[in-house]
Every structure is written in C-alpha cells, then in structure tokens.
Amino acid sequence: MRIGELAARGGTTARAVRYYESLGLLPGRRSGNGYRTYDEDDLRLLRQIRTLQDFGFGLEETRPFVECLRAGHPEGDSCPASLAVYRRKLGELDALIGELTAVRAQVADQLARAERARDELAAEAGVPGGPEPECELGGRAT
Amino acid sequence: MRIGELAARGGTTARAVRYYESLGLLPGRRSGNGYRTYDEDDLRLLRQIRTLQDFGFGLEETRPFVECLRAGHPEGDSCPASLAVYRRKLGELDALIGELTAVRAQVADQLARAERARDELAAEAGVPGGPEPECELGGRAT
DNA sequence: CGTTGCCTTGACGCCGACGTCAAGGCATAC
DNA sequence: GTATGCCTTGACGTCGGCGTCAAGGCAACG
C-alpha cells in the first residue's frame, strides 16, 4: 500500500509517517515510480508507535518497541529494552501524578483561602454599605 | 533596584523579566541612564508570577493576578478573575490527573502482560534448551 | 487531451518560555 | 586609563511533533 492508506489505517497522517521515517522508525522502501510502499508489517510498526504515543510516550521511547518488532518478535514489548521503557515510564507517571496531586491541593487551598478572604471583606463592608468587590479597571464608567 | 537584583530576588533571570515585560506583565520604567528600575511592588508582581508558574500556570493565566495586584488589591487572588483561573485550573488538573492515572494503569497492565509472556516463553524453552531472549541485533557476533 | 487525486521533496511555521550570542553603553574600582 | 561587571537591544536557537504551503511528477478516468 502507499503512504496515504498506511496513514489512514494507522490513524495518522502521511506527514507523520514521513516524519517517523526520517527518525528511522519506519522503513522507506520505494516502488518503481518513487512512491513509498508499505506492507502489513509496516502497519503494525505504525500502530505500535501510535499506541505508545497515545500513552504519552515520546517518539524516541517507541524506538525499542519498533526495533523489537522489526527483529521479528511477536510483540513490540517482547524485548527487555521495551520493558525497561515501560518501567521507566511508570516511574515518571507516578512522579508526575504525585506532583500534580500536590499542586492540585495547593491550588485548592489558595482558592479556599481567597474565597474566605473575599467573604470576610464582604461581610465587613456588607454591614455598612454596598460590597461589590470590583477589580477589573473601569467597572462602570460614570 | 535594577533588573539583575529584581530577577535574583524573584528567583529568576533578567531575560525572563524582560520577557514578562514584553507581555505587559511587568512595567518597564527606566532611570536616567536607560536602565530598567524596579521597586518592591514590582518584586511582588514578579513573585506572584513565579509562584503561579511553579504551579504550572501559563503566563497568560497569571495576568489576572498581576492586574489585580496592580489595581492595588492586597493579594493577586483578591479578584474574581483570579478565582476563576483557580477554578479552571483545578478542573484541568483533575482531568489531567485522571488521564494520567488511567494511562498508568494501562502501562502497568502492558508491563505485566509482557512479563508474563516472557516468562512463559522462558519456561517453554527453558525445559528443552537454553532460553536467553536476545533482542538487540547482533547479540554476539559469531 | 485534460482533470482529478495521490504522490514527491523542501522549507518555513507553530507553540511556550525563555537561553544564548553579538555588539555596544554606562559605572565603578583600581 | 582600563578592566570589570552590569546594563541595553536585536535576533536567532531550543524542544517535539508535526501542519501547511509550494512546485512539480505520476496514474487513472472520461
């Protein structure tokens, strides 16, 4: 098949396929007229790349999987190097999730504190006159 | 103070400060010799930016906080627009953490499955002869 | 024969938040 | 005087993963 069909069946674009080829992830075989030509095995390579991409892997991280498939193994993760990438990624994900969770808590704290401060000011000013905590410049042009 | 001191006290670089100025986040007052000059209020602006940056906020997301401070409010989050950014960020963080957690589970599954497959192959081949699941091309050049 | 559609290479654009280098001005220390 | 160190503007580089446009070739359909 040609690049358009490969891309469509792999759920991506011809441009991306050429890019993967430029990185050495996909082969660049040509048929007589100069068009790139692919077979079902190439489609498996592409699908392996896309799956890992969807997981948030960088393209370089997909290389061990692709080379594993190219070496004739049944799955991209049949090789130790691929398993190592999985494990490293798990660690990175855990670290990232941990950081994000901590940030989330801090932001929630800030929000709660700011809302409390706002309400206190509102109550304080609400007893005498009108509150309306305007902030954006030029509330209503008088 | 001048830009170098401001940057140092704000925990960033002069280059970053100029960049923030180019976005209109920081003022660009000059003293007689053309040097940028800053006061303690500017330092507070910068620190507000840095704090939010550390939370993973984009620079545009810090703008409401900065404008709030510039409008004379005691805190950057004393304004409704800032609270809105907090809330939006909380939603984004929750969504992101959820996605990452799902991905983490999938990767863990893949790893477990691949290790199982490897062990089964090892047991299968281990009974007759030698296992050694080589993958990288050219294991030992014979 | 022309049109349409897929293909080719090459090259620049994009996003965000700066880093880094170049060439030069100002100010202080020695 | 000059060496040092901070400052100025301007402009290009970085990272990742492509998008998009330009200019042209090949193939099939009518």
CSV table of C-alpha atoms (C1' of nucleotides) in Angstrom, one decimal:
chain,number,residue,atom,x,y,z
A,1,MET,CA,0.0,0.0,0.0
A,2,ARG,CA,1.0,3.6,-0.3
A,3,ILE,CA,1.6,6.2,2.3
A,4,GLY,CA,-1.9,7.6,2.3
A,5,GLU,CA,-3.6,4.3,3.0
A,6,LEU,CA,-1.0,3.4,5.6
A,7,ALA,CA,-1.5,6.6,7.4
A,8,ALA,CA,-5.3,6.3,7.3
A,9,ARG,CA,-5.2,2.7,8.6
A,10,GLY,CA,-2.7,3.7,11.2
A,11,GLY,CA,-4.9,6.6,12.4
A,12,THR,CA,-2.4,9.3,11.5
A,13,THR,CA,-1.3,11.4,8.5
A,14,ALA,CA,1.2,11.0,5.7
A,15,ARG,CA,3.2,13.8,7.1
A,16,ALA,CA,3.6,12.0,10.4
A,17,VAL,CA,4.6,8.8,8.6
A,18,ARG,CA,7.3,10.6,6.7
A,19,TYR,CA,8.5,12.1,9.9
A,20,TYR,CA,8.7,8.7,11.6
A,21,GLU,CA,10.7,7.5,8.6
A,22,SER,CA,13.1,10.5,9.0
A,23,LEU,CA,13.7,9.3,12.5
A,24,GLY,CA,14.4,5.8,11.3
A,25,LEU,CA,11.3,4.4,12.9
A,26,LEU,CA,9.7,3.3,9.7
A,27,PRO,CA,11.3,2.0,6.5
A,28,GLY,CA,11.4,4.0,3.3
A,29,ARG,CA,11.1,1.4,0.6
A,30,ARG,CA,10.0,2.7,-2.8
A,31,SER,CA,8.2,1.2,-5.7
A,32,GLY,CA,9.1,1.8,-9.3
A,33,ASN,CA,7.5,5.2,-9.6
A,34,GLY,CA,9.3,6.6,-6.5
A,35,TYR,CA,6.3,6.2,-4.2
A,36,ARG,CA,6.8,4.8,-0.7
A,37,THR,CA,5.3,1.4,-0.4
A,38,TYR,CA,4.3,-0.5,2.7
A,39,ASP,CA,3.1,-3.9,3.8
A,40,GLU,CA,1.1,-5.2,6.8
A,41,ASP,CA,4.2,-5.5,8.9
A,42,ASP,CA,4.9,-1.8,8.4
A,43,LEU,CA,1.3,-1.1,9.5
A,44,ARG,CA,2.0,-3.0,12.7
A,45,LEU,CA,5.0,-0.8,13.3
A,46,LEU,CA,3.0,2.3,12.8
A,47,ARG,CA,0.2,1.1,15.1
A,48,GLN,CA,2.8,0.3,17.8
A,49,ILE,CA,4.1,3.8,17.5
A,50,ARG,CA,0.6,5.3,17.7
A,51,THR,CA,-0.4,3.3,20.7
A,52,LEU,CA,2.6,4.4,22.6
A,53,GLN,CA,2.1,8.0,21.5
A,54,ASP,CA,-1.4,7.8,22.9
A,55,PHE,CA,0.1,6.8,26.2
A,56,GLY,CA,2.2,9.9,26.1
A,57,PHE,CA,5.5,8.2,25.1
A,58,GLY,CA,7.9,10.3,23.2
A,59,LEU,CA,8.9,9.0,19.7
A,60,GLU,CA,12.4,8.1,20.9
A,61,GLU,CA,10.8,6.0,23.6
A,62,THR,CA,8.9,4.0,20.9
A,63,ARG,CA,12.2,3.0,19.2
A,64,PRO,CA,12.9,-0.1,21.3
A,65,PHE,CA,9.4,-1.4,20.6
A,66,VAL,CA,9.8,-0.7,16.9
A,67,GLU,CA,13.2,-2.4,16.7
A,68,CYS,CA,11.8,-5.3,18.6
A,69,LEU,CA,9.1,-5.8,16.1
A,70,ARG,CA,11.5,-5.4,13.3
A,71,ALA,CA,13.7,-8.0,14.8
A,72,GLY,CA,10.9,-10.4,14.2
A,73,HIS,CA,9.4,-10.7,17.7
A,74,PRO,CA,5.7,-11.2,18.1
A,75,GLU,CA,5.1,-8.0,20.1
A,76,GLY,CA,6.9,-4.7,20.4
A,77,ASP,CA,7.3,-5.3,24.1
A,78,SER,CA,8.8,-8.8,23.8
A,79,CYS,CA,12.2,-7.3,24.3
A,80,PRO,CA,14.0,-6.3,27.6
A,81,ALA,CA,14.6,-2.8,26.3
A,82,SER,CA,10.9,-2.3,25.8
A,83,LEU,CA,10.1,-3.5,29.3
A,84,ALA,CA,12.7,-1.1,30.7
A,85,VAL,CA,10.9,1.8,28.9
A,86,TYR,CA,7.6,0.6,30.5
A,87,ARG,CA,9.2,0.6,33.9
A,88,ARG,CA,10.8,4.0,33.5
A,89,LYS,CA,7.6,5.4,32.2
A,90,LEU,CA,5.7,4.0,35.2
A,91,GLY,CA,8.1,5.8,37.5
A,92,GLU,CA,7.8,9.0,35.6
A,93,LEU,CA,4.0,8.8,35.6
A,94,ASP,CA,4.0,8.2,39.4
A,95,ALA,CA,6.2,11.1,40.0
A,96,LEU,CA,4.2,13.4,37.7
A,97,ILE,CA,0.9,12.3,39.2
A,98,GLY,CA,2.3,12.9,42.6
A,99,GLU,CA,3.4,16.4,41.7
A,100,LEU,CA,0.2,17.3,40.1
A,101,THR,CA,-1.8,16.0,43.1
A,102,ALA,CA,0.3,18.1,45.4
A,103,VAL,CA,-0.2,21.2,43.1
A,104,ARG,CA,-3.9,20.5,43.0
A,105,ALA,CA,-4.1,20.5,46.8
A,106,GLN,CA,-2.1,23.8,46.9
A,107,VAL,CA,-4.3,25.4,44.4
A,108,ALA,CA,-7.4,24.2,46.2
A,109,ASP,CA,-6.0,25.7,49.4
A,110,GLN,CA,-5.3,29.0,47.7
A,111,LEU,CA,-8.8,29.1,46.3
A,112,ALA,CA,-10.4,28.4,49.6
A,113,ARG,CA,-8.3,31.0,51.4
A,114,ALA,CA,-9.0,33.6,48.8
A,115,GLU,CA,-12.7,32.9,48.9
A,116,ARG,CA,-12.6,33.2,52.7
A,117,ALA,CA,-10.8,36.5,52.5
A,118,ARG,CA,-13.3,37.7,50.0
A,119,ASP,CA,-16.3,36.7,52.1
A,120,GLU,CA,-14.8,38.3,55.2
A,121,LEU,CA,-14.3,41.5,53.3
A,122,ALA,CA,-17.9,41.3,52.0
A,123,ALA,CA,-19.3,40.8,55.5
A,124,GLU,CA,-17.2,43.6,56.8
A,125,ALA,CA,-18.3,46.0,54.2
A,126,GLY,CA,-21.7,44.4,53.8
A,127,VAL,CA,-22.8,45.6,57.2
A,128,PRO,CA,-22.3,49.3,56.5
A,129,GLY,CA,-22.8,49.9,52.8
A,130,GLY,CA,-22.6,48.1,49.5
A,131,PRO,CA,-19.9,45.4,48.8
A,132,GLU,CA,-19.3,44.7,45.1
A,133,PRO,CA,-15.7,43.8,45.0
A,134,GLU,CA,-14.9,45.3,41.7
A,135,CYS,CA,-11.4,44.6,40.3
A,136,GLU,CA,-11.3,45.0,36.6
A,137,LEU,CA,-10.4,48.5,35.7
A,138,GLY,CA,-13.4,50.7,34.8
A,139,GLY,CA,-16.3,48.9,36.4
A,140,ARG,CA,-19.0,51.2,35.1
A,141,ALA,CA,-17.9,54.4,33.5
A,142,THR,CA,-19.7,57.2,35.4
B,1,MET,CA,16.7,48.3,42.1
B,2,ARG,CA,17.8,47.1,38.7
B,3,ILE,CA,16.8,44.1,36.7
B,4,GLY,CA,19.6,41.8,37.9
B,5,GLU,CA,18.7,42.3,41.6
B,6,LEU,CA,14.9,42.0,40.8
B,7,ALA,CA,15.5,38.8,39.0
B,8,ALA,CA,17.7,37.3,41.7
B,9,ARG,CA,15.3,38.3,44.5
B,10,GLY,CA,12.4,36.9,42.4
B,11,GLY,CA,14.2,33.7,41.8
B,12,THR,CA,14.5,34.0,38.0
B,13,THR,CA,16.7,35.6,35.3
B,14,ALA,CA,16.9,39.1,33.8
B,15,ARG,CA,15.9,37.5,30.5
B,16,ALA,CA,12.7,36.2,31.9
B,17,VAL,CA,11.9,39.6,33.5
B,18,ARG,CA,12.3,41.3,30.1
B,19,TYR,CA,10.1,38.6,28.6
B,20,TYR,CA,7.4,39.3,31.2
B,21,GLU,CA,7.7,43.0,30.4
B,22,SER,CA,7.2,42.3,26.7
B,23,LEU,CA,4.0,40.5,27.6
B,24,GLY,CA,2.9,43.5,29.6
B,25,LEU,CA,3.0,41.6,32.9
B,26,LEU,CA,5.7,43.8,34.4
B,27,PRO,CA,6.3,47.6,33.9
B,28,GLY,CA,9.3,49.0,32.1
B,29,ARG,CA,10.1,52.1,33.9
B,30,ARG,CA,13.6,53.5,33.3
B,31,SER,CA,16.0,55.5,35.3
B,32,GLY,CA,18.2,58.3,33.7
B,33,ASN,CA,20.8,56.0,32.2
B,34,GLY,CA,18.2,53.9,30.4
B,35,TYR,CA,18.4,51.0,32.8
B,36,ARG,CA,15.1,49.5,33.9
B,37,THR,CA,14.3,50.3,37.5
B,38,TYR,CA,12.0,48.5,39.9
B,39,ASP,CA,10.6,48.8,43.4
B,40,GLU,CA,9.3,46.4,46.0
B,41,ASP,CA,5.8,46.3,44.5
B,42,ASP,CA,7.3,45.1,41.2
B,43,LEU,CA,9.0,42.4,43.1
B,44,ARG,CA,5.7,41.3,44.5
B,45,LEU,CA,4.3,41.1,40.9
B,46,LEU,CA,7.3,39.0,39.9
B,47,ARG,CA,6.9,36.7,42.8
B,48,GLN,CA,3.2,36.3,42.1
B,49,ILE,CA,4.1,35.3,38.5
B,50,ARG,CA,6.8,32.8,39.7
B,51,THR,CA,4.5,31.2,42.3
B,52,LEU,CA,1.9,30.6,39.7
B,53,GLN,CA,4.5,29.4,37.2
B,54,ASP,CA,5.6,26.8,39.8
B,55,PHE,CA,2.1,25.6,39.9
B,56,GLY,CA,2.2,25.1,36.2
B,57,PHE,CA,0.2,28.1,35.2
B,58,GLY,CA,0.9,29.6,31.8
B,59,LEU,CA,2.0,33.2,31.7
B,60,GLU,CA,-1.3,34.4,30.3
B,61,GLU,CA,-3.0,32.7,33.2
B,62,THR,CA,-1.0,34.8,35.6
B,63,ARG,CA,-2.3,38.0,34.0
B,64,PRO,CA,-5.5,38.4,36.1
B,65,PHE,CA,-3.4,38.0,39.3
B,66,VAL,CA,-0.9,40.6,38.2
B,67,GLU,CA,-3.5,43.0,37.1
B,68,CYS,CA,-5.3,42.5,40.5
B,69,LEU,CA,-2.1,43.4,42.4
B,70,ARG,CA,-1.5,46.4,40.1
B,71,ALA,CA,-5.0,47.6,40.8
B,72,GLY,CA,-4.0,47.9,44.4
B,73,HIS,CA,-5.5,44.8,45.9
B,74,PRO,CA,-3.8,43.2,48.8
B,75,GLU,CA,-3.4,39.8,47.0
B,76,GLY,CA,-3.2,38.7,43.5
B,77,ASP,CA,-6.2,36.4,44.1
B,78,SER,CA,-8.4,39.1,45.6
B,79,CYS,CA,-10.2,39.5,42.3
B,80,PRO,CA,-12.9,37.3,40.8
B,81,ALA,CA,-11.0,36.8,37.6
B,82,SER,CA,-8.2,35.2,39.6
B,83,LEU,CA,-10.6,32.9,41.4
B,84,ALA,CA,-12.0,31.9,38.0
B,85,VAL,CA,-8.5,30.9,36.9
B,86,TYR,CA,-8.0,28.9,40.1
B,87,ARG,CA,-11.2,27.0,39.4
B,88,ARG,CA,-10.5,26.4,35.8
B,89,LYS,CA,-7.0,25.1,36.8
B,90,LEU,CA,-8.5,22.8,39.3
B,91,GLY,CA,-10.7,21.3,36.7
B,92,GLU,CA,-7.8,20.9,34.3
B,93,LEU,CA,-5.6,19.3,37.0
B,94,ASP,CA,-8.4,16.9,37.9
B,95,ALA,CA,-8.8,15.9,34.2
B,96,LEU,CA,-5.1,15.6,33.7
B,97,ILE,CA,-4.6,13.5,36.8
B,98,GLY,CA,-7.4,11.3,35.8
B,99,GLU,CA,-6.0,10.7,32.4
B,100,LEU,CA,-2.5,10.1,33.7
B,101,THR,CA,-3.9,7.6,36.2
B,102,ALA,CA,-5.7,5.7,33.5
B,103,VAL,CA,-2.6,5.7,31.4
B,104,ARG,CA,-0.5,4.5,34.3
B,105,ALA,CA,-2.9,1.6,34.8
B,106,GLN,CA,-2.7,0.7,31.1
B,107,VAL,CA,1.0,0.8,31.1
B,108,ALA,CA,1.2,-1.3,34.2
B,109,ASP,CA,-1.1,-3.9,32.5
B,110,GLN,CA,1.0,-3.9,29.4
B,111,LEU,CA,4.1,-4.5,31.5
B,112,ALA,CA,2.6,-7.3,33.5
B,113,ARG,CA,1.3,-8.9,30.3
B,114,ALA,CA,4.6,-8.7,28.6
B,115,GLU,CA,6.5,-10.1,31.6
B,116,ARG,CA,4.1,-12.9,31.7
B,117,ALA,CA,4.6,-13.7,28.1
B,118,ARG,CA,8.3,-13.6,28.5
B,119,ASP,CA,8.2,-15.9,31.5
B,120,GLU,CA,6.0,-18.4,29.6
B,121,LEU,CA,8.4,-18.4,26.7
B,122,ALA,CA,11.3,-18.9,29.1
B,123,ALA,CA,9.6,-21.8,30.8
B,124,GLU,CA,8.7,-23.3,27.5
B,125,ALA,CA,12.2,-23.0,26.1
B,126,GLY,CA,13.8,-23.5,29.4
B,127,VAL,CA,12.8,-27.1,29.7
B,128,PRO,CA,14.5,-28.2,26.5
B,129,GLY,CA,17.5,-26.0,25.9
B,130,GLY,CA,18.8,-22.5,26.7
B,131,PRO,CA,16.4,-19.5,26.9
B,132,GLU,CA,18.3,-16.2,26.5
B,133,PRO,CA,15.7,-13.9,24.9
B,134,GLU,CA,18.0,-11.8,22.9
B,135,CYS,CA,16.5,-8.9,21.0
B,136,GLU,CA,19.1,-6.3,20.2
B,137,LEU,CA,20.6,-7.0,16.8
B,138,GLY,CA,23.9,-8.7,16.8
B,139,GLY,CA,23.9,-10.3,20.2
B,140,ARG,CA,27.4,-11.8,20.0
B,141,ALA,CA,29.0,-11.7,16.5
B,142,THR,CA,29.9,-15.3,15.8
C,1,DC,C1',-6.4,15.6,-24.1
C,2,DG,C1',-7.5,17.5,-19.6
C,3,DT,C1',-8.8,17.0,-14.9
C,4,DT,C1',-8.5,15.0,-10.5
C,5,DG,C1',-6.1,12.9,-6.9
C,6,DC,C1',-2.4,11.0,-4.8
C,7,DC,C1',2.5,11.2,-4.5
C,8,DT,C1',7.4,13.6,-4.2
C,9,DT,C1',10.9,17.0,-1.8
C,10,DG,C1',11.9,21.2,0.5
C,11,DA,C1',11.3,24.6,3.6
C,12,DC,C1',9.1,27.6,6.7
C,13,DG,C1',5.5,28.0,10.8
C,14,DC,C1',3.8,26.9,15.3
C,15,DC,C1',3.5,26.7,20.5
C,16,DG,C1',5.8,28.5,25.3
C,17,DA,C1',9.2,30.3,27.9
C,18,DC,C1',12.8,31.6,27.7
C,19,DG,C1',18.6,30.6,26.5
C,20,DT,C1',22.4,32.4,24.2
C,21,DC,C1',25.2,35.2,21.5
C,22,DA,C1',26.6,39.7,19.4
C,23,DA,C1',27.8,44.4,19.8
C,24,DG,C1',27.8,48.1,22.3
C,25,DG,C1',26.8,51.7,26.5
C,26,DC,C1',27.3,53.0,31.5
C,27,DA,C1',29.6,53.0,36.0
C,28,DT,C1',32.6,51.8,39.4
C,29,DA,C1',37.2,50.2,41.0
C,30,DC,C1',41.9,50.2,40.7
D,1,DG,C1',43.3,54.7,31.5
D,2,DT,C1',41.3,50.3,31.7
D,3,DA,C1',39.4,46.3,33.5
D,4,DT,C1',35.3,44.6,35.3
D,5,DG,C1',30.5,44.0,35.6
D,6,DC,C1',26.1,45.3,34.9
D,7,DC,C1',23.0,47.1,31.6
D,8,DT,C1',20.9,47.8,26.6
D,9,DT,C1',18.5,46.0,22.0
D,10,DG,C1',18.1,42.6,18.5
D,11,DA,C1',17.9,38.3,16.7
D,12,DC,C1',18.4,33.5,16.3
D,13,DG,C1',18.2,28.7,18.7
D,14,DT,C1',15.8,25.2,21.5
D,15,DC,C1',12.5,21.2,22.2
D,16,DG,C1',8.6,17.9,19.9
D,17,DG,C1',5.7,16.6,16.5
D,18,DC,C1',4.1,17.6,13.2
D,19,DG,C1',0.9,21.4,9.9
D,20,DT,C1',1.0,23.8,5.8
D,21,DC,C1',2.3,25.7,1.6
D,22,DA,C1',4.9,25.5,-2.9
D,23,DA,C1',6.0,23.4,-7.1
D,24,DG,C1',6.0,19.6,-9.6
D,25,DG,C1',5.5,14.3,-11.1
D,26,DC,C1',2.7,10.0,-12.0
D,27,DA,C1',-1.7,7.5,-12.8
D,28,DA,C1',-6.3,6.7,-13.9
D,29,DC,C1',-10.7,8.3,-15.5
D,30,DG,C1',-13.5,10.2,-19.0
